[in-house]
Amino acid sequence: MRILGRIVGVRSTKQSVGIKVGGFLPRHHINGRIYGRIHGVERMVTMKVRWSIYVLVCCVLLCLTGCGSNKEAQRSVLRVGVVLYTQDDPFINALTDCLKEDLEDYETDSLKIIMTVRDGKNDQKLQDEVVEEILDAGCDILVVDLVDRTEPSNIIKMAKNENIPVIFFNREPVREDLMQWDKLYYVGGDARQSGTMQGEIAAQVIRTDHSVDRNADGKIQYVLLEGETGHQDAIIRTDSVVKTLQEQGITLEKLSYQFANWNRGQAENKMTQLIHHYGDEIELVLSNNDEMAMGAVAAYEASGYPKENRPVIFGIDGLDSALDAIQNDLIQGTVYNDRAGQAEQISRLAMDLFQGKELEGYDFENERYIFLPYQKVTAANVEEFLNR
Ligand code: GAL
Ligand code: CA
């Protein structure tokens, strides 16, 4: 019987249990009295068996549901809502990828991190609505790249109502706005430094390679591709690159400034028009970012200009495509916009704010701003920046 019980215990369905019991004790071989006793015992065994199966099933169910969710329930969850000004910007997307990796690294057995990325589609009103949706759905930390850096008020108001800290990045809100509440922060690069570095790299190339001044008039005829109106990086980079070149003793002659909204396609169009208009008069292209510099390269590739008649071209960001272009001498330099460093600071801040820690070890300026330094990239050091 013990054997029976054991055998039966492992069976998972009543049907197979019944078959097994009958199989071990064929009734027609046993007389009435013995049959009665055996039959009683058999009934008892069957009940015991049923009971053990019931307990077993309960245990299994408990483990599958109860224990699992208990463990999950003990795991705290950090929900990070990332709202971009657009999802159509390679630099911003590269930075977002770094942020995702950094946050994943903070996950532990006791902390789950959910990062949601949403698109502001270049529309401040729509971005405000997206933030509202994210807050309604439940969010612990907001990370926002504003569409319009002068319009953070709605977002700040909503976040403050829900007591959700906001880390702005890339598009710098003015100090007055960031001081509206003590749970507002900004992480970005130092725009002036990027323009200055771009100017220094360009000056160095112009000084060492006299063929840049193609018409040998002692002046460098240049065009400038600008990011977008009102963007701190566009305004300051434009201003500081020109100033730096002049300070470095380069005589410049401005041919044209064109806005191309940080965008490769728009820059290619603008540059194609400039090539039609100025031909090989253009000796230097200064671009507020790499994507637009790559647009200029594309315009020259399409125009069929031989390399020796093309201008020198400089970008900012240090995107992989630009690093590759430097290696192939299609552009002559860029300035690394430290996306990895910025993502690292954002993720650290998000963690510390979530855990209510003291904000120690941050290099704050004006209490709430973190600026990461840029780095110059030319053919001489481009390898250091590959695969970052
Ligand atoms: C700049 C970057 C550009 C563009 C812009 C968007 O810092 O250099 O490529 O991404 O931000 O705000
Ligand atoms: Ca010249």
Coordinates of C-alpha atoms and ligand atoms in Angstrom, one line a residue:
M1 CA 0.0 0.0 0.0
R2 CA 2.8 2.4 0.8
I3 CA 4.2 1.7 -2.6
L4 CA 0.7 2.3 -4.1
G5 CA 0.4 5.5 -2.2
R6 CA 3.8 6.7 -3.4
I7 CA 3.1 5.7 -6.9
V8 CA -0.3 7.3 -6.8
G9 CA 1.2 10.4 -5.2
V10 CA 3.3 11.1 -8.3
R11 CA 0.4 10.8 -10.7
S12 CA -1.1 14.0 -11.5
T13 CA -4.7 13.2 -12.6
K14 CA -7.5 11.3 -10.8
Q15 CA -8.0 9.1 -13.9
S16 CA -4.5 7.8 -13.9
V17 CA -4.7 7.2 -10.1
G18 CA -7.9 5.0 -10.6
I19 CA -6.3 3.0 -13.3
K20 CA -3.2 2.4 -11.3
V21 CA -5.2 1.2 -8.1
G22 CA -7.4 -1.2 -10.2
G23 CA -4.4 -2.5 -11.9
F24 CA -2.6 -3.5 -8.7
L25 CA -5.7 -5.2 -7.1
P26 CA -7.9 -6.9 -9.7
R27 CA -11.3 -7.3 -8.0
H28 CA -12.5 -10.5 -9.7
H29 CA -9.6 -12.5 -8.1
I30 CA -10.6 -11.8 -4.5
N31 CA -13.5 -13.2 -2.3
G32 CA -16.3 -11.0 -0.8
R33 CA -15.0 -10.5 2.8
I34 CA -11.5 -9.8 1.7
Y35 CA -12.9 -7.7 -1.1
G36 CA -15.0 -5.7 1.5
R37 CA -11.9 -5.0 3.6
I38 CA -9.7 -4.3 0.6
H39 CA -12.4 -2.1 -0.9
G40 CA -12.6 0.0 2.3
V41 CA -8.9 0.4 2.5
E42 CA -8.9 1.2 -1.2
R43 CA -11.5 4.0 -0.6
M44 CA -9.3 5.4 2.2
V45 CA -6.3 5.3 0.0
T46 CA -8.2 7.0 -2.8
M47 CA -9.3 9.8 -0.4
K48 CA -5.8 10.2 1.0
V49 CA -4.5 10.3 -2.6
R50 CA -7.1 12.9 -3.5
W51 CA -6.1 15.0 -0.5
S52 CA -2.4 14.8 -1.3
I53 CA -3.1 15.8 -4.9
Y54 CA -5.1 18.7 -3.7
V55 CA -2.3 19.9 -1.4
L56 CA 0.2 19.4 -4.1
V57 CA -1.8 21.4 -6.6
C58 CA -2.2 24.2 -4.1
C59 CA 1.5 24.2 -3.4
V60 CA 2.3 24.4 -7.1
L61 CA -0.2 27.2 -7.7
L62 CA 1.1 29.1 -4.7
C63 CA 4.7 28.9 -6.0
L64 CA 3.7 29.8 -9.5
T65 CA 1.6 32.8 -8.4
G66 CA 2.0 33.7 -4.8
C67 CA 5.8 33.4 -4.2
G68 CA 6.6 35.0 -7.6
S69 CA 4.5 38.1 -7.1
N70 CA 5.7 38.3 -3.5
K71 CA 9.2 38.6 -4.7
E72 CA 8.2 41.1 -7.4
A73 CA 6.2 43.1 -4.9
Q74 CA 9.3 43.4 -2.7
R75 CA 11.2 44.8 -5.8
S76 CA 10.8 48.5 -5.9
V77 CA 10.3 50.1 -9.2
L78 CA 11.8 53.3 -10.6
R79 CA 9.8 54.7 -13.6
V80 CA 11.8 57.2 -15.7
G81 CA 9.8 59.1 -18.3
V82 CA 12.0 60.5 -21.0
V83 CA 10.4 63.0 -23.3
L84 CA 12.5 64.1 -26.3
Y85 CA 12.0 67.3 -28.4
T86 CA 12.0 64.9 -31.4
Q87 CA 13.0 61.3 -32.0
D88 CA 14.4 62.4 -35.3
D89 CA 17.8 63.6 -34.1
P90 CA 20.8 61.2 -34.2
F91 CA 22.7 63.0 -31.4
I92 CA 19.7 62.9 -29.1
N93 CA 19.0 59.3 -30.0
A94 CA 22.6 58.3 -29.3
L95 CA 22.4 60.0 -25.9
T96 CA 19.1 58.3 -25.1
D97 CA 20.8 54.9 -25.9
C98 CA 23.6 55.7 -23.4
L99 CA 21.0 56.6 -20.8
K100 CA 19.1 53.4 -21.3
E101 CA 22.3 51.4 -20.8
D102 CA 23.3 53.4 -17.7
L103 CA 19.9 52.9 -16.1
E104 CA 20.0 49.2 -16.8
D105 CA 23.3 49.0 -15.0
Y106 CA 21.5 50.4 -11.9
E107 CA 19.0 47.5 -11.8
T108 CA 19.3 45.1 -8.9
D109 CA 17.4 42.2 -7.5
S110 CA 15.6 44.7 -5.3
L111 CA 15.2 47.5 -7.9
K112 CA 13.5 47.3 -11.3
I113 CA 13.9 50.3 -13.6
I114 CA 11.4 51.1 -16.4
M115 CA 12.5 53.8 -18.9
T116 CA 9.8 55.0 -21.2
V117 CA 10.8 57.2 -24.2
R118 CA 8.3 59.6 -25.8
D119 CA 8.5 62.0 -28.7
G120 CA 7.7 65.7 -28.4
K121 CA 7.5 65.9 -32.3
N122 CA 9.0 69.4 -32.3
D123 CA 5.8 70.8 -30.8
Q124 CA 5.9 72.3 -27.3
K125 CA 2.1 72.0 -26.8
L126 CA 2.2 68.4 -27.8
Q127 CA 5.3 67.8 -25.6
D128 CA 3.3 69.2 -22.7
E129 CA 0.5 66.8 -23.4
V130 CA 2.9 63.9 -23.6
V131 CA 4.3 64.9 -20.2
E132 CA 0.8 65.0 -18.7
E133 CA 0.1 61.5 -20.1
I134 CA 3.3 60.2 -18.6
L135 CA 2.5 61.7 -15.2
D136 CA -1.0 60.3 -15.3
A137 CA 0.3 56.8 -16.1
G138 CA 2.7 57.0 -13.2
C139 CA 6.3 58.2 -13.3
D140 CA 8.9 58.8 -10.6
I141 CA 11.5 61.0 -12.5
L142 CA 11.0 63.0 -15.6
V143 CA 13.8 63.6 -18.1
V144 CA 13.0 66.2 -20.6
D145 CA 14.7 67.7 -23.7
L146 CA 12.4 70.7 -24.3
V147 CA 11.1 71.6 -27.7
D148 CA 11.2 75.3 -26.8
R149 CA 13.7 76.0 -24.0
T150 CA 11.9 79.2 -23.1
E151 CA 8.6 77.4 -22.4
P152 CA 9.2 74.9 -19.6
S153 CA 6.5 76.4 -17.4
N154 CA 3.6 74.0 -18.0
I155 CA 5.9 71.0 -17.5
I156 CA 7.3 72.4 -14.3
K157 CA 3.8 73.2 -13.0
M158 CA 2.5 69.7 -13.7
A159 CA 5.6 68.0 -12.2
K160 CA 5.5 70.2 -9.2
N161 CA 1.9 69.3 -8.6
E162 CA 2.8 65.6 -8.6
N163 CA 6.1 66.2 -6.7
I164 CA 8.0 64.5 -9.6
P165 CA 11.6 65.8 -10.1
V166 CA 12.6 66.9 -13.6
I167 CA 16.0 66.6 -15.1
F168 CA 16.1 68.8 -18.3
F169 CA 18.9 68.1 -20.7
N170 CA 20.4 69.3 -24.0
R171 CA 18.1 72.4 -24.3
E172 CA 19.0 74.7 -21.4
P173 CA 16.1 76.4 -19.6
V174 CA 16.9 79.9 -18.3
R175 CA 17.9 80.3 -14.7
E176 CA 14.7 82.0 -13.8
D177 CA 12.7 78.9 -14.8
L178 CA 15.0 76.4 -13.2
M179 CA 14.8 78.3 -9.9
Q180 CA 11.0 77.9 -9.8
W181 CA 11.3 74.7 -7.8
D182 CA 14.1 72.9 -6.0
K183 CA 13.6 69.6 -7.8
L184 CA 14.6 70.9 -11.3
Y185 CA 18.0 70.2 -12.8
Y186 CA 19.8 70.6 -16.1
V187 CA 22.5 68.5 -17.7
G188 CA 24.2 69.5 -20.9
G189 CA 27.4 70.7 -22.6
D190 CA 29.1 74.1 -22.3
A191 CA 28.0 75.6 -25.6
R192 CA 30.6 78.3 -25.7
Q193 CA 33.4 75.8 -25.3
S194 CA 32.2 73.8 -28.3
G195 CA 32.3 76.9 -30.6
T196 CA 35.7 77.9 -29.3
M197 CA 37.1 74.4 -29.8
Q198 CA 35.7 74.3 -33.3
G199 CA 37.3 77.6 -34.1
E200 CA 40.6 76.4 -32.7
I201 CA 40.6 73.3 -34.8
A202 CA 39.7 75.2 -37.9
A203 CA 42.3 77.9 -37.3
Q204 CA 45.0 75.2 -36.9
V205 CA 44.0 73.5 -40.2
I206 CA 43.9 76.9 -42.1
R207 CA 47.3 77.9 -40.7
T208 CA 49.0 74.7 -41.6
D209 CA 47.4 74.0 -45.0
H210 CA 47.7 77.1 -47.2
S211 CA 45.7 75.4 -50.0
V212 CA 42.5 76.1 -47.9
D213 CA 42.8 79.8 -49.1
R214 CA 42.2 78.5 -52.6
N215 CA 42.1 81.9 -54.3
A216 CA 45.1 83.0 -52.2
D217 CA 43.5 86.4 -51.3
G218 CA 44.6 86.1 -47.7
K219 CA 40.9 85.7 -46.6
I220 CA 38.9 82.7 -45.9
Q221 CA 35.5 82.8 -47.6
Y222 CA 33.1 80.8 -45.4
V223 CA 29.5 79.7 -45.0
L224 CA 27.9 78.8 -41.7
L225 CA 25.2 76.1 -41.1
E226 CA 23.2 77.1 -38.1
G227 CA 21.1 74.8 -35.8
E228 CA 17.9 76.7 -35.1
T229 CA 16.7 80.0 -34.0
G230 CA 16.7 80.6 -30.3
H231 CA 18.7 77.4 -29.4
Q232 CA 21.5 78.2 -27.0
D233 CA 23.9 75.9 -28.8
A234 CA 23.2 77.4 -32.2
I235 CA 23.6 81.0 -31.0
I236 CA 26.6 80.6 -28.9
R237 CA 28.4 78.2 -31.2
T238 CA 28.0 80.5 -34.2
D239 CA 29.2 83.5 -32.2
S240 CA 32.1 81.8 -30.5
V241 CA 33.5 79.9 -33.5
V242 CA 33.7 83.1 -35.6
K243 CA 35.2 85.1 -32.7
T244 CA 37.8 82.4 -32.0
L245 CA 38.9 82.2 -35.7
Q246 CA 39.4 86.0 -35.7
E247 CA 41.2 85.9 -32.4
Q248 CA 43.5 83.3 -33.9
G249 CA 44.4 85.8 -36.7
I250 CA 42.3 84.3 -39.5
T251 CA 40.7 86.9 -41.8
L252 CA 37.2 85.8 -42.6
E253 CA 34.8 86.7 -45.3
K254 CA 31.2 85.7 -44.6
L255 CA 29.4 84.4 -47.7
S256 CA 26.2 83.1 -46.1
Y257 CA 24.5 81.9 -42.9
Q258 CA 21.8 79.3 -43.3
F259 CA 19.5 77.6 -40.7
A260 CA 19.1 73.9 -41.3
N261 CA 17.6 72.8 -37.9
W262 CA 20.4 70.4 -37.0
N263 CA 19.2 68.3 -39.9
R264 CA 21.2 66.5 -42.5
G265 CA 18.6 66.6 -45.3
Q266 CA 17.9 70.3 -44.8
A267 CA 21.6 71.1 -44.7
E268 CA 22.2 69.2 -47.9
N269 CA 19.5 71.3 -49.6
K270 CA 20.8 74.5 -48.3
M271 CA 24.4 73.6 -49.2
T272 CA 23.4 72.6 -52.8
Q273 CA 21.9 76.0 -53.3
L274 CA 25.1 77.6 -51.9
I275 CA 27.3 75.6 -54.2
H276 CA 25.2 76.7 -57.2
H277 CA 25.5 80.3 -56.0
Y278 CA 29.1 80.5 -55.0
G279 CA 30.8 77.6 -56.8
D280 CA 34.3 77.0 -55.6
E281 CA 34.5 80.3 -53.9
I282 CA 33.5 78.6 -50.6
E283 CA 36.7 77.7 -48.7
L284 CA 35.3 76.8 -45.3
V285 CA 32.0 75.3 -44.0
L286 CA 31.4 75.8 -40.3
S287 CA 28.5 73.7 -39.1
N288 CA 26.8 73.9 -35.7
N289 CA 26.6 70.1 -35.6
D290 CA 27.8 66.9 -37.4
E291 CA 24.6 66.0 -39.0
M292 CA 24.5 69.3 -41.0
A293 CA 28.2 68.9 -41.7
M294 CA 27.4 65.5 -43.2
G295 CA 24.6 67.2 -45.2
A296 CA 27.3 69.5 -46.7
V297 CA 29.4 66.5 -47.5
A298 CA 26.5 64.9 -49.3
A299 CA 25.8 68.1 -51.3
Y300 CA 29.5 68.1 -52.5
E301 CA 29.4 64.4 -53.3
A302 CA 26.3 64.9 -55.4
S303 CA 27.7 68.0 -57.1
G304 CA 30.6 66.1 -58.5
Y305 CA 33.1 68.6 -57.2
P306 CA 36.6 67.1 -57.1
K307 CA 38.0 67.0 -53.6
E308 CA 40.7 69.6 -54.2
N309 CA 38.0 72.2 -55.0
R310 CA 36.0 71.5 -51.9
P311 CA 36.1 73.6 -48.7
V312 CA 37.3 72.3 -45.4
I313 CA 34.3 71.3 -43.2
F314 CA 33.9 71.2 -39.4
G315 CA 31.1 69.8 -37.3
I316 CA 30.2 69.3 -33.6
D317 CA 29.0 66.2 -31.7
G318 CA 31.4 63.4 -32.5
L319 CA 28.8 61.1 -34.0
D320 CA 30.1 57.9 -35.5
S321 CA 29.3 59.1 -39.1
A322 CA 31.4 62.2 -38.5
L323 CA 34.3 60.2 -37.0
D324 CA 34.2 58.0 -40.1
A325 CA 34.1 61.1 -42.3
I326 CA 37.2 62.5 -40.5
Q327 CA 39.0 59.2 -41.2
N328 CA 38.2 59.6 -44.8
D329 CA 39.1 63.3 -44.9
L330 CA 35.6 64.3 -45.9
I331 CA 35.4 66.6 -42.9
Q332 CA 38.4 67.9 -41.1
G333 CA 37.3 68.0 -37.5
T334 CA 34.5 67.9 -35.0
V335 CA 34.0 68.5 -31.2
Y336 CA 32.9 65.7 -29.0
N337 CA 29.7 66.5 -27.3
D338 CA 29.9 64.2 -24.3
R339 CA 26.7 62.2 -24.7
A340 CA 28.1 59.3 -22.5
G341 CA 29.0 61.7 -19.7
Q342 CA 25.7 63.5 -19.9
A343 CA 23.7 60.3 -19.8
E344 CA 25.8 59.1 -16.9
Q345 CA 25.0 62.3 -14.9
I346 CA 21.3 62.1 -15.8
S347 CA 21.0 58.5 -14.6
R348 CA 23.0 59.1 -11.4
L349 CA 20.8 62.1 -10.6
A350 CA 17.6 60.1 -11.4
M351 CA 18.8 57.4 -8.9
D352 CA 19.8 59.8 -6.2
L353 CA 16.6 61.8 -6.5
F354 CA 14.5 58.7 -6.5
Q355 CA 16.2 57.3 -3.4
G356 CA 16.1 60.7 -1.7
K357 CA 19.8 60.8 -1.3
E358 CA 22.0 63.8 -0.6
L359 CA 23.3 65.1 -4.0
E360 CA 26.9 64.7 -3.3
G361 CA 29.8 64.6 -5.7
Y362 CA 28.1 66.6 -8.5
D363 CA 29.8 69.5 -10.1
F364 CA 26.8 71.9 -10.0
E365 CA 26.9 75.4 -11.4
N366 CA 24.3 77.8 -10.3
E367 CA 23.1 75.1 -7.9
R368 CA 21.2 73.1 -10.5
Y369 CA 23.2 73.0 -13.7
I370 CA 25.7 70.4 -14.7
F371 CA 27.9 71.1 -17.8
L372 CA 30.1 68.4 -19.3
P373 CA 33.2 69.5 -21.1
Y374 CA 33.6 69.0 -24.9
Q375 CA 36.7 67.6 -26.6
K376 CA 38.4 68.3 -29.9
V377 CA 38.5 65.6 -32.5
T378 CA 40.7 65.6 -35.6
A379 CA 42.4 63.0 -37.7
A380 CA 45.2 62.9 -35.1
N381 CA 43.0 61.6 -32.3
V382 CA 39.9 60.3 -34.0
E383 CA 40.6 56.7 -33.0
E384 CA 40.2 57.4 -29.3
F385 CA 36.6 58.3 -30.0
L386 CA 35.6 55.4 -32.1
N387 CA 33.2 52.9 -30.4
R388 CA 32.5 55.1 -27.4
Ligands
GAL1 C1 22.9 70.0 -29.8 C2 23.5 69.0 -30.7 C3 22.7 68.9 -32.0 C4 21.3 68.7 -31.7 C5 20.8 69.7 -30.7 C6 19.3 69.4 -30.4 O1 23.6 70.0 -28.6 O2 24.9 69.3 -31.0 O3 23.2 67.9 -32.8 O4 21.1 67.4 -31.2 O5 21.6 69.7 -29.6 O6 18.9 70.2 -29.4
CA2 CA 40.3 83.0 -50.0

